[in-house]
mmCIF file of C-alpha atoms and ligand atoms in Angstrom:
data_model
loop_
_atom_site.group_PDB
_atom_site.id
_atom_site.type_symbol
_atom_site.label_atom_id
_atom_site.label_comp_id
_atom_site.label_asym_id
_atom_site.label_seq_id
_atom_site.Cartn_x
_atom_site.Cartn_y
_atom_site.Cartn_z
ATOM 1 C CA MET A 42 -31.824 -0.738 -45.764
ATOM 2 C CA ASN A 43 -33.290 -1.599 -49.158
ATOM 3 C CA ASN A 44 -36.959 -2.191 -49.736
ATOM 4 C CA SER A 45 -36.529 -5.744 -50.915
ATOM 5 C CA GLU A 46 -35.209 -6.731 -47.465
ATOM 6 C CA ILE A 47 -38.375 -5.375 -45.882
ATOM 7 C CA ASP A 48 -40.536 -7.109 -48.492
ATOM 8 C CA LYS A 49 -38.720 -10.352 -47.727
ATOM 9 C CA ALA A 50 -39.379 -9.787 -44.008
ATOM 10 C CA VAL A 51 -43.098 -9.329 -44.692
ATOM 11 C CA VAL A 52 -43.261 -12.628 -46.600
ATOM 12 C CA ILE A 53 -41.447 -14.443 -43.775
ATOM 13 C CA LEU A 54 -43.799 -13.002 -41.138
ATOM 14 C CA LYS A 55 -46.893 -13.951 -43.173
ATOM 15 C CA ARG A 56 -45.582 -17.514 -43.386
ATOM 16 C CA GLY A 57 -45.221 -17.680 -39.594
ATOM 17 C CA GLY A 58 -41.454 -17.055 -39.502
ATOM 18 C CA LEU A 59 -39.334 -14.909 -37.187
ATOM 19 C CA VAL A 60 -37.749 -11.583 -38.171
ATOM 20 C CA ALA A 61 -35.577 -9.413 -35.932
ATOM 21 C CA PHE A 62 -35.937 -5.693 -36.600
ATOM 22 C CA PRO A 63 -34.557 -2.443 -35.229
ATOM 23 C CA THR A 64 -36.599 -0.110 -33.058
ATOM 24 C CA GLU A 65 -35.540 3.145 -31.408
ATOM 25 C CA THR A 66 -35.316 1.373 -28.018
ATOM 26 C CA VAL A 67 -33.739 -2.052 -28.680
ATOM 27 C CA TYR A 68 -34.054 -4.675 -31.439
ATOM 28 C CA GLY A 69 -37.225 -6.752 -31.370
ATOM 29 C CA LEU A 70 -37.714 -10.382 -32.393
ATOM 30 C CA GLY A 71 -40.917 -10.257 -34.393
ATOM 31 C CA ALA A 72 -43.669 -12.730 -35.235
ATOM 32 C CA ASP A 73 -47.190 -12.317 -36.618
ATOM 33 C CA ALA A 74 -49.244 -11.388 -33.541
ATOM 34 C CA GLY A 75 -52.319 -12.988 -35.126
ATOM 35 C CA ASN A 76 -50.640 -16.398 -35.550
ATOM 36 C CA PRO A 77 -50.429 -18.433 -32.300
ATOM 37 C CA ALA A 78 -48.093 -20.998 -33.921
ATOM 38 C CA ALA A 79 -45.646 -18.210 -34.819
ATOM 39 C CA ILE A 80 -45.815 -16.893 -31.240
ATOM 40 C CA LYS A 81 -45.096 -20.370 -29.936
ATOM 41 C CA LYS A 82 -42.030 -20.572 -32.171
ATOM 42 C CA LEU A 83 -40.941 -17.147 -30.935
ATOM 43 C CA TYR A 84 -41.124 -18.237 -27.293
ATOM 44 C CA GLY A 85 -39.203 -21.407 -28.091
ATOM 45 C CA VAL A 86 -36.336 -19.579 -29.812
ATOM 46 C CA LYS A 87 -36.148 -16.953 -27.085
ATOM 47 C CA GLY A 88 -36.271 -19.561 -24.324
ATOM 48 C CA ARG A 89 -39.092 -17.640 -22.725
ATOM 49 C CA PRO A 90 -41.479 -19.524 -20.430
ATOM 50 C CA ALA A 91 -45.079 -19.633 -21.655
ATOM 51 C CA GLY A 92 -47.453 -17.347 -19.799
ATOM 52 C CA HIS A 93 -45.333 -14.242 -20.372
ATOM 53 C CA PRO A 94 -47.167 -11.517 -22.277
ATOM 54 C CA VAL A 95 -45.532 -9.919 -25.319
ATOM 55 C CA ILE A 96 -45.856 -6.387 -26.722
ATOM 56 C CA VAL A 97 -47.805 -5.993 -29.976
ATOM 57 C CA HIS A 98 -46.237 -3.406 -32.292
ATOM 58 C CA LEU A 99 -48.465 -1.426 -34.645
ATOM 59 C CA ALA A 100 -47.964 1.019 -37.530
ATOM 60 C CA ASP A 101 -50.591 3.550 -36.453
ATOM 61 C CA MET A 102 -53.416 4.454 -34.083
ATOM 62 C CA ALA A 103 -56.124 3.256 -36.478
ATOM 63 C CA GLN A 104 -55.132 -0.349 -35.657
ATOM 64 C CA VAL A 105 -55.523 0.026 -31.872
ATOM 65 C CA PRO A 106 -59.225 -1.003 -31.697
ATOM 66 C CA GLN A 107 -58.355 -4.413 -33.191
ATOM 67 C CA TRP A 108 -56.247 -5.094 -30.091
ATOM 68 C CA ALA A 109 -57.704 -2.991 -27.255
ATOM 69 C CA ARG A 110 -61.395 -2.668 -26.373
ATOM 70 C CA GLU A 111 -61.013 0.401 -24.203
ATOM 71 C CA VAL A 112 -58.675 3.376 -24.522
ATOM 72 C CA THR A 113 -59.076 5.543 -21.442
ATOM 73 C CA PRO A 114 -58.643 9.342 -21.617
ATOM 74 C CA ALA A 115 -55.214 8.999 -19.965
ATOM 75 C CA ALA A 116 -54.198 6.400 -22.541
ATOM 76 C CA GLN A 117 -55.326 8.687 -25.354
ATOM 77 C CA LYS A 118 -53.283 11.576 -24.020
ATOM 78 C CA LEU A 119 -50.191 9.391 -23.694
ATOM 79 C CA ALA A 120 -50.613 7.871 -27.134
ATOM 80 C CA ARG A 121 -51.088 11.263 -28.740
ATOM 81 C CA LYS A 122 -48.036 12.695 -27.041
ATOM 82 C CA PHE A 123 -45.545 9.810 -27.244
ATOM 83 C CA TRP A 124 -46.505 7.635 -30.236
ATOM 84 C CA PRO A 125 -44.695 6.849 -32.399
ATOM 85 C CA GLY A 126 -42.016 6.418 -29.745
ATOM 86 C CA PRO A 127 -40.535 4.493 -26.802
ATOM 87 C CA LEU A 128 -43.769 3.988 -24.834
ATOM 88 C CA THR A 129 -45.785 0.798 -24.284
ATOM 89 C CA LEU A 130 -49.363 1.092 -23.045
ATOM 90 C CA ILE A 131 -51.087 -1.781 -21.251
ATOM 91 C CA LEU A 132 -54.772 -1.694 -22.237
ATOM 92 C CA ARG A 133 -57.794 -3.964 -21.868
ATOM 93 C CA ARG A 134 -57.629 -6.479 -24.678
ATOM 94 C CA ALA A 135 -60.126 -6.660 -27.512
ATOM 95 C CA PRO A 136 -62.177 -9.844 -28.041
ATOM 96 C CA GLY A 137 -60.200 -12.441 -29.961
ATOM 97 C CA VAL A 138 -56.721 -11.342 -28.866
ATOM 98 C CA SER A 139 -55.099 -14.645 -28.019
ATOM 99 C CA ASP A 140 -53.832 -15.780 -24.624
ATOM 100 C CA ALA A 141 -50.508 -16.483 -26.337
ATOM 101 C CA ILE A 142 -50.057 -12.683 -26.621
ATOM 102 C CA THR A 143 -51.426 -11.624 -23.258
ATOM 103 C CA GLY A 144 -50.121 -14.450 -21.093
ATOM 104 C CA GLY A 145 -53.757 -15.276 -20.361
ATOM 105 C CA GLN A 146 -54.435 -11.842 -18.869
ATOM 106 C CA ASP A 147 -57.224 -9.479 -19.849
ATOM 107 C CA ALA A 148 -54.641 -6.839 -20.852
ATOM 108 C CA VAL A 149 -52.580 -6.332 -23.977
ATOM 109 C CA GLY A 150 -49.365 -4.286 -24.367
ATOM 110 C CA LEU A 151 -49.260 -2.023 -27.450
ATOM 111 C CA ARG A 152 -46.517 0.148 -28.919
ATOM 112 C CA ILE A 153 -46.113 2.204 -32.090
ATOM 113 C CA PRO A 154 -42.357 2.471 -32.626
ATOM 114 C CA SER A 155 -40.748 5.437 -34.398
ATOM 115 C CA HIS A 156 -37.745 3.746 -36.024
ATOM 116 C CA PRO A 157 -38.194 4.161 -39.797
ATOM 117 C CA VAL A 158 -37.379 0.501 -40.558
ATOM 118 C CA ALA A 159 -39.807 -0.737 -37.889
ATOM 119 C CA HIS A 160 -42.424 1.639 -39.188
ATOM 120 C CA GLU A 161 -42.044 0.547 -42.795
ATOM 121 C CA LEU A 162 -42.097 -3.116 -41.818
ATOM 122 C CA LEU A 163 -45.285 -2.647 -39.773
ATOM 123 C CA ASP A 164 -46.898 -0.566 -42.475
ATOM 124 C CA LYS A 165 -46.218 -3.128 -45.200
ATOM 125 C CA PHE A 166 -47.117 -6.079 -42.966
ATOM 126 C CA GLY A 167 -50.399 -4.443 -42.133
ATOM 127 C CA GLY A 168 -51.068 -6.317 -38.883
ATOM 128 C CA GLY A 169 -49.651 -6.426 -35.378
ATOM 129 C CA ILE A 170 -46.129 -7.747 -34.864
ATOM 130 C CA ALA A 171 -45.504 -9.391 -31.496
ATOM 131 C CA ALA A 172 -41.931 -8.619 -30.493
ATOM 132 C CA PRO A 173 -40.062 -9.121 -27.274
ATOM 133 C CA SER A 174 -36.531 -7.742 -27.084
ATOM 134 C CA ALA A 175 -34.281 -9.777 -29.405
ATOM 135 C CA ASN A 176 -32.241 -11.556 -26.756
ATOM 136 C CA ARG A 177 -32.377 -14.924 -25.066
ATOM 137 C CA PHE A 178 -34.604 -14.919 -21.976
ATOM 138 C CA GLY A 179 -33.030 -13.002 -19.091
ATOM 139 C CA HIS A 180 -29.992 -11.931 -21.099
ATOM 140 C CA VAL A 181 -28.822 -8.458 -22.173
ATOM 141 C CA SER A 182 -31.033 -6.841 -24.852
ATOM 142 C CA ALA A 183 -29.644 -6.208 -28.344
ATOM 143 C CA THR A 184 -29.068 -2.709 -29.696
ATOM 144 C CA THR A 185 -27.386 -3.707 -33.000
ATOM 145 C CA ALA A 186 -28.064 -6.320 -35.687
ATOM 146 C CA GLU A 187 -24.746 -7.930 -34.782
ATOM 147 C CA HIS A 188 -25.912 -8.413 -31.156
ATOM 148 C CA VAL A 189 -29.024 -10.165 -32.476
ATOM 149 C CA ARG A 190 -26.915 -12.522 -34.605
ATOM 150 C CA GLN A 191 -24.760 -13.288 -31.552
ATOM 151 C CA GLU A 192 -27.902 -14.191 -29.587
ATOM 152 C CA PHE A 193 -29.693 -16.329 -32.156
ATOM 153 C CA GLY A 194 -27.346 -17.348 -34.979
ATOM 154 C CA ASP A 195 -29.307 -19.300 -37.610
ATOM 155 C CA SER A 196 -32.318 -20.007 -35.435
ATOM 156 C CA ILE A 197 -34.234 -17.000 -36.808
ATOM 157 C CA ASP A 198 -35.129 -16.323 -40.436
ATOM 158 C CA LEU A 199 -33.912 -12.753 -40.991
ATOM 159 C CA VAL A 200 -32.318 -9.809 -39.184
ATOM 160 C CA LEU A 201 -33.092 -6.354 -40.562
ATOM 161 C CA ASP A 202 -30.122 -4.082 -39.908
ATOM 162 C CA GLY A 203 -31.149 -0.543 -39.018
ATOM 163 C CA GLY A 204 -27.988 0.543 -37.244
ATOM 164 C CA GLN A 205 -27.622 1.117 -33.511
ATOM 165 C CA SER A 206 -30.812 1.815 -31.526
ATOM 166 C CA ASP A 207 -31.006 5.472 -30.448
ATOM 167 C CA VAL A 208 -32.473 5.093 -26.974
ATOM 168 C CA GLY A 209 -30.633 1.892 -26.043
ATOM 169 C CA ILE A 210 -32.978 0.626 -23.300
ATOM 170 C CA GLU A 211 -36.486 -0.833 -23.525
ATOM 171 C CA SER A 212 -39.645 1.275 -23.663
ATOM 172 C CA THR A 213 -41.363 2.847 -20.682
ATOM 173 C CA ILE A 214 -44.399 0.684 -19.813
ATOM 174 C CA VAL A 215 -47.518 2.307 -18.375
ATOM 175 C CA ASP A 216 -50.527 0.281 -17.261
ATOM 176 C CA VAL A 217 -53.615 2.293 -18.153
ATOM 177 C CA THR A 218 -56.186 -0.420 -17.427
ATOM 178 C CA GLY A 219 -57.084 0.867 -13.962
ATOM 179 C CA GLU A 220 -58.278 4.051 -12.312
ATOM 180 C CA GLN A 221 -54.764 5.286 -11.732
ATOM 181 C CA PRO A 222 -52.055 4.682 -14.363
ATOM 182 C CA ALA A 223 -49.080 2.703 -13.045
ATOM 183 C CA LEU A 224 -45.479 2.674 -14.218
ATOM 184 C CA LEU A 225 -44.570 -0.992 -14.807
ATOM 185 C CA ARG A 226 -41.129 -0.356 -16.312
ATOM 186 C CA PRO A 227 -39.145 2.909 -16.273
ATOM 187 C CA GLY A 228 -37.602 4.034 -19.557
ATOM 188 C CA HIS A 229 -36.463 6.997 -21.608
ATOM 189 C CA ILE A 230 -39.861 8.665 -21.147
ATOM 190 C CA SER A 231 -39.784 9.520 -17.454
ATOM 191 C CA ALA A 232 -42.486 9.168 -14.801
ATOM 192 C CA ARG A 233 -42.532 12.963 -14.628
ATOM 193 C CA GLU A 234 -43.238 13.337 -18.350
ATOM 194 C CA ILE A 235 -46.059 10.798 -17.998
ATOM 195 C CA GLU A 236 -47.527 12.696 -15.044
ATOM 196 C CA GLN A 237 -47.294 16.022 -16.851
ATOM 197 C CA THR A 238 -49.055 14.568 -19.869
ATOM 198 C CA ILE A 239 -51.982 13.041 -17.987
ATOM 199 C CA ASP A 240 -51.986 15.753 -15.321
ATOM 200 C CA ALA A 241 -52.213 13.130 -12.566
ATOM 201 C CA PRO A 242 -49.790 11.052 -10.500
ATOM 202 C CA VAL A 243 -48.614 7.640 -11.736
ATOM 203 C CA ALA A 244 -48.512 4.810 -9.240
ATOM 204 C CA ALA A 245 -45.837 2.196 -8.698
ATOM 205 C CA PRO A 246 -47.029 -1.266 -9.840
ATOM 206 C CA HIS A 247 -49.708 -2.495 -7.446
ATOM 207 C CA GLY A 248 -51.452 -5.770 -6.739
ATOM 208 C CA ALA A 249 -54.079 -5.178 -9.402
ATOM 209 C CA SER A 250 -51.527 -4.350 -12.128
ATOM 210 C CA PRO A 251 -51.153 -6.898 -14.907
ATOM 211 C CA ARG A 252 -48.078 -9.051 -14.388
ATOM 212 C CA ALA A 253 -45.045 -7.820 -16.329
ATOM 213 C CA PRO A 254 -42.641 -10.728 -15.972
ATOM 214 C CA GLY A 255 -39.832 -8.772 -17.698
ATOM 215 C CA THR A 256 -39.652 -6.962 -14.435
ATOM 216 C CA LEU A 257 -38.297 -10.084 -12.706
ATOM 217 C CA ALA A 258 -35.527 -9.475 -10.184
ATOM 218 C CA VAL A 259 -32.840 -10.947 -12.448
ATOM 219 C CA HIS A 260 -33.069 -9.762 -16.038
ATOM 220 C CA TYR A 261 -30.991 -7.874 -18.593
ATOM 221 C CA ALA A 262 -28.048 -9.832 -17.181
ATOM 222 C CA PRO A 263 -24.626 -10.600 -18.626
ATOM 223 C CA ARG A 264 -23.232 -14.087 -17.950
ATOM 224 C CA THR A 265 -20.348 -12.742 -15.889
ATOM 225 C CA PRO A 266 -21.481 -11.904 -12.321
ATOM 226 C CA LEU A 267 -22.138 -8.160 -12.102
ATOM 227 C CA MET A 268 -22.119 -5.929 -9.029
ATOM 228 C CA VAL A 269 -22.912 -2.232 -8.627
ATOM 229 C CA MET A 270 -20.951 -0.231 -6.034
ATOM 230 C CA GLU A 271 -19.494 3.153 -5.094
ATOM 231 C CA GLY A 272 -16.280 4.170 -6.843
ATOM 232 C CA ASP A 273 -13.942 3.921 -3.841
ATOM 233 C CA LEU A 274 -15.155 0.423 -3.006
ATOM 234 C CA LEU A 275 -14.887 -0.538 -6.674
ATOM 235 C CA LEU A 276 -11.216 0.470 -6.803
ATOM 236 C CA GLU A 277 -10.479 -1.421 -3.571
ATOM 237 C CA LEU A 278 -12.221 -4.552 -4.800
ATOM 238 C CA ALA A 279 -10.604 -4.367 -8.263
ATOM 239 C CA THR A 280 -7.192 -4.065 -6.602
ATOM 240 C CA SER A 281 -7.699 -7.009 -4.274
ATOM 241 C CA LEU A 282 -9.247 -9.265 -6.939
ATOM 242 C CA THR A 283 -6.514 -8.595 -9.502
ATOM 243 C CA ARG A 284 -3.889 -9.296 -6.796
ATOM 244 C CA GLN A 285 -5.529 -12.725 -6.467
ATOM 245 C CA ASP A 286 -5.006 -13.156 -10.241
ATOM 246 C CA LYS A 287 -8.700 -12.660 -10.958
ATOM 247 C CA ARG A 288 -9.708 -10.775 -14.092
ATOM 248 C CA VAL A 289 -12.011 -7.839 -13.525
ATOM 249 C CA ALA A 290 -14.152 -5.812 -15.942
ATOM 250 C CA VAL A 291 -15.103 -2.271 -14.910
ATOM 251 C CA LEU A 292 -17.810 0.101 -16.136
ATOM 252 C CA THR A 293 -17.319 3.593 -14.754
ATOM 253 C CA ARG A 294 -18.346 7.193 -15.403
ATOM 254 C CA SER A 295 -15.813 9.013 -13.271
ATOM 255 C CA LEU A 296 -12.916 6.811 -12.158
ATOM 256 C CA LEU A 297 -9.452 6.962 -13.673
ATOM 257 C CA GLN A 298 -8.014 3.616 -14.675
ATOM 258 C CA PRO A 299 -5.492 2.357 -12.104
ATOM 259 C CA MET A 300 -2.289 0.606 -13.236
ATOM 260 C CA LEU A 301 -3.364 -2.973 -12.533
ATOM 261 C CA SER A 302 -2.930 -6.005 -14.741
ATOM 262 C CA GLY A 303 -6.009 -8.112 -15.479
ATOM 263 C CA LEU A 304 -8.380 -5.148 -15.787
ATOM 264 C CA THR A 305 -10.786 -4.556 -18.687
ATOM 265 C CA TRP A 306 -11.856 -0.942 -18.428
ATOM 266 C CA THR A 307 -14.767 0.910 -20.039
ATOM 267 C CA ALA A 308 -15.417 4.606 -19.507
ATOM 268 C CA ALA A 309 -19.153 5.243 -19.937
ATOM 269 C CA PRO A 310 -20.703 8.596 -20.922
ATOM 270 C CA ARG A 311 -21.433 11.151 -18.149
ATOM 271 C CA ASP A 312 -24.888 11.995 -19.459
ATOM 272 C CA ALA A 313 -27.872 9.733 -18.609
ATOM 273 C CA ALA A 314 -29.285 9.427 -22.157
ATOM 274 C CA ALA A 315 -25.848 8.689 -23.629
ATOM 275 C CA TYR A 316 -25.164 6.199 -20.816
ATOM 276 C CA ALA A 317 -28.410 4.382 -21.687
ATOM 277 C CA HIS A 318 -27.606 4.471 -25.396
ATOM 278 C CA ASP A 319 -24.301 2.630 -24.786
ATOM 279 C CA LEU A 320 -25.325 0.468 -21.805
ATOM 280 C CA TYR A 321 -26.070 -2.888 -23.447
ATOM 281 C CA ALA A 322 -23.192 -2.661 -25.931
ATOM 282 C CA ASN A 323 -20.873 -1.897 -22.996
ATOM 283 C CA LEU A 324 -22.223 -4.825 -20.959
ATOM 284 C CA ARG A 325 -21.780 -7.157 -23.939
ATOM 285 C CA THR A 326 -18.189 -6.023 -24.483
ATOM 286 C CA LEU A 327 -17.353 -6.469 -20.799
ATOM 287 C CA ASP A 328 -19.091 -9.853 -20.718
ATOM 288 C CA ALA A 329 -17.104 -11.005 -23.761
ATOM 289 C CA ALA A 330 -13.812 -10.134 -22.041
ATOM 290 C CA GLY A 331 -14.110 -13.386 -20.054
ATOM 291 C CA CYS A 332 -13.536 -11.822 -16.645
ATOM 292 C CA ASP A 333 -14.454 -13.220 -13.229
ATOM 293 C CA ALA A 334 -16.600 -10.221 -12.356
ATOM 294 C CA ILE A 335 -18.062 -7.026 -13.808
ATOM 295 C CA LEU A 336 -17.919 -4.117 -11.363
ATOM 296 C CA VAL A 337 -20.140 -1.141 -12.195
ATOM 297 C CA GLU A 338 -19.738 2.256 -10.576
ATOM 298 C CA ARG A 339 -22.962 3.298 -8.851
ATOM 299 C CA LEU A 340 -24.893 5.978 -10.740
ATOM 300 C CA PRO A 341 -26.594 9.116 -9.438
ATOM 301 C CA GLN A 342 -30.083 8.545 -8.013
ATOM 302 C CA GLN A 343 -31.811 11.501 -9.735
ATOM 303 C CA PRO A 344 -34.946 10.772 -11.805
ATOM 304 C CA GLU A 345 -33.123 10.906 -15.163
ATOM 305 C CA TRP A 346 -31.096 7.896 -14.023
ATOM 306 C CA ALA A 347 -34.134 5.821 -12.898
ATOM 307 C CA ALA A 348 -34.336 3.644 -16.019
ATOM 308 C CA VAL A 349 -30.638 2.736 -16.204
ATOM 309 C CA ASN A 350 -30.522 2.171 -12.439
ATOM 310 C CA ASP A 351 -33.466 -0.207 -12.849
ATOM 311 C CA ARG A 352 -31.654 -2.183 -15.589
ATOM 312 C CA LEU A 353 -28.387 -2.344 -13.637
ATOM 313 C CA ASP A 354 -30.181 -3.505 -10.469
ATOM 314 C CA ARG A 355 -31.755 -6.328 -12.437
ATOM 315 C CA ALA A 356 -28.476 -7.198 -14.156
ATOM 316 C CA ALA A 357 -26.937 -7.523 -10.679
ATOM 317 C CA GLY A 358 -29.887 -9.491 -9.247
ATOM 318 C CA SER A 359 -29.258 -10.081 -5.548
ATOM 319 C CA ARG A 360 -25.460 -9.713 -5.806
ATOM 320 C CA GLN A 361 -24.213 -7.071 -3.397
ATOM 321 C CA PRO A 362 -20.582 -6.085 -2.895
HETATM 322 O O1 TXA B 161 -38.714 -1.316 -26.081
HETATM 323 C C1 TXA B 161 -39.380 -2.355 -25.960
HETATM 324 O O2 TXA B 161 -40.416 -2.422 -25.270
HETATM 325 C C2 TXA B 161 -38.877 -3.583 -26.738
HETATM 326 C C3 TXA B 161 -38.998 -3.303 -28.228
HETATM 327 C C4 TXA B 161 -38.640 -4.472 -29.079
HETATM 328 O O3 TXA B 161 -40.280 -2.832 -28.500
HETATM 329 N N1 TXA B 161 -39.614 -4.744 -26.352
HETATM 330 C C5 TXA B 161 -39.466 -5.331 -25.138
HETATM 331 O O4 TXA B 161 -40.193 -6.504 -25.013
HETATM 332 O O5 TXA B 161 -38.755 -4.890 -24.257
HETATM 333 P P1 TXA B 161 -39.968 -7.557 -23.822
HETATM 334 O O6 TXA B 161 -40.903 -8.645 -24.112
HETATM 335 O O7 TXA B 161 -38.553 -7.883 -23.684
HETATM 336 O O8 TXA B 161 -40.487 -6.793 -22.573
HETATM 337 C C6 TXA B 161 -41.834 -6.432 -22.559
HETATM 338 C C7 TXA B 161 -42.349 -6.296 -21.167
HETATM 339 C C8 TXA B 161 -42.303 -7.594 -20.397
HETATM 340 O O9 TXA B 161 -41.903 -7.288 -19.066
HETATM 341 C C9 TXA B 161 -43.747 -8.048 -20.410
HETATM 342 O O10 TXA B 161 -44.044 -8.782 -19.273
HETATM 343 C C10 TXA B 161 -44.475 -6.719 -20.435
HETATM 344 O O11 TXA B 161 -43.706 -5.905 -21.266
HETATM 345 N N2 TXA B 161 -45.809 -6.863 -21.029
HETATM 346 C C11 TXA B 161 -46.116 -7.095 -22.316
HETATM 347 N N3 TXA B 161 -47.445 -7.262 -22.462
HETATM 348 C C12 TXA B 161 -47.978 -7.104 -21.248
HETATM 349 C C13 TXA B 161 -49.296 -7.187 -20.722
HETATM 350 N N4 TXA B 161 -50.331 -7.450 -21.484
HETATM 351 N N5 TXA B 161 -49.452 -6.993 -19.402
HETATM 352 C C14 TXA B 161 -48.395 -6.721 -18.611
HETATM 353 N N6 TXA B 161 -47.137 -6.650 -19.030
HETATM 354 C C15 TXA B 161 -46.925 -6.834 -20.326
HETATM 355 MG MG1 MG B 162 -36.745 -8.148 -22.802
#
């Protein structure tokens, strides 16, 4: 990445344009968080309904008071431990933070990413960059610059290419506006690490939590119908579907590929972090194969799998085998 690309990105953002940029989790589609017209454009391109809040990305802690009026002791501990990194904190918004950012709520989502390109962009821009994941609403997130171009083509001004995102799934979101912190979205930083850091339990989202519409039942979804199931059932279903001349895409960690025609087969990593790293690229490849269904082998239920299980459940929506 050369500096002039980042300088160009800064100029585009200052003029109210849209720039996609790499972060360690997934690529973000960025707009000037202080420019409501730019945010409106962002929502239009993404196809995101108004009223959804968006995360504001910052270069460093010194900028937090411009966006949040209260940083609780738990929030401070989390920020100190995990920023820069794959954590989003939901805090009470500062006066003047627009409804376009917060979805009309009293809370704002903040994150200081660690990816060097994101950091340099934020540092040179100097303000907050509002950035949802760089994918069309409800679709699979992007973990490479090429994925972003597939999603948006010419409808955005620039894509900064920073290689493949390390983590591969979106940040852990913790609501620290209330008495007890709540986990709104699981991610690479686990609930256990959060609890150890604040030395207190984290709650599941509760009635008083700010709405996090990215946690809708169907999200992160390929266009091909996707189902998650045990390996033996998967093999049975793949056999019967291919016998009916259907084309079937499979994502598995442990199964051996059977000799069936009409199968597109992807062997995913055994390890949870590596599985997450490859997840969206694998889903995009399987989706592009033009099959009638994507069958995903069910994953272990241990805590280290919580975030990928969450994403796969949402990719499947209500579809059950
Ligand atoms: O890793 C990530 O978080 C990526 C990268 C680009 O930083 N961003 C991302 O943004 O995943 P997005 O918009 O796709 O998902 C952000 C989630 C949404 O579910 C949104 O509802 C929630 O964060 N969120 C943002 N601001 C919020 C707020 N003020 N209150 C409650 N939820 C909020
Ligand atoms: Mg998203």
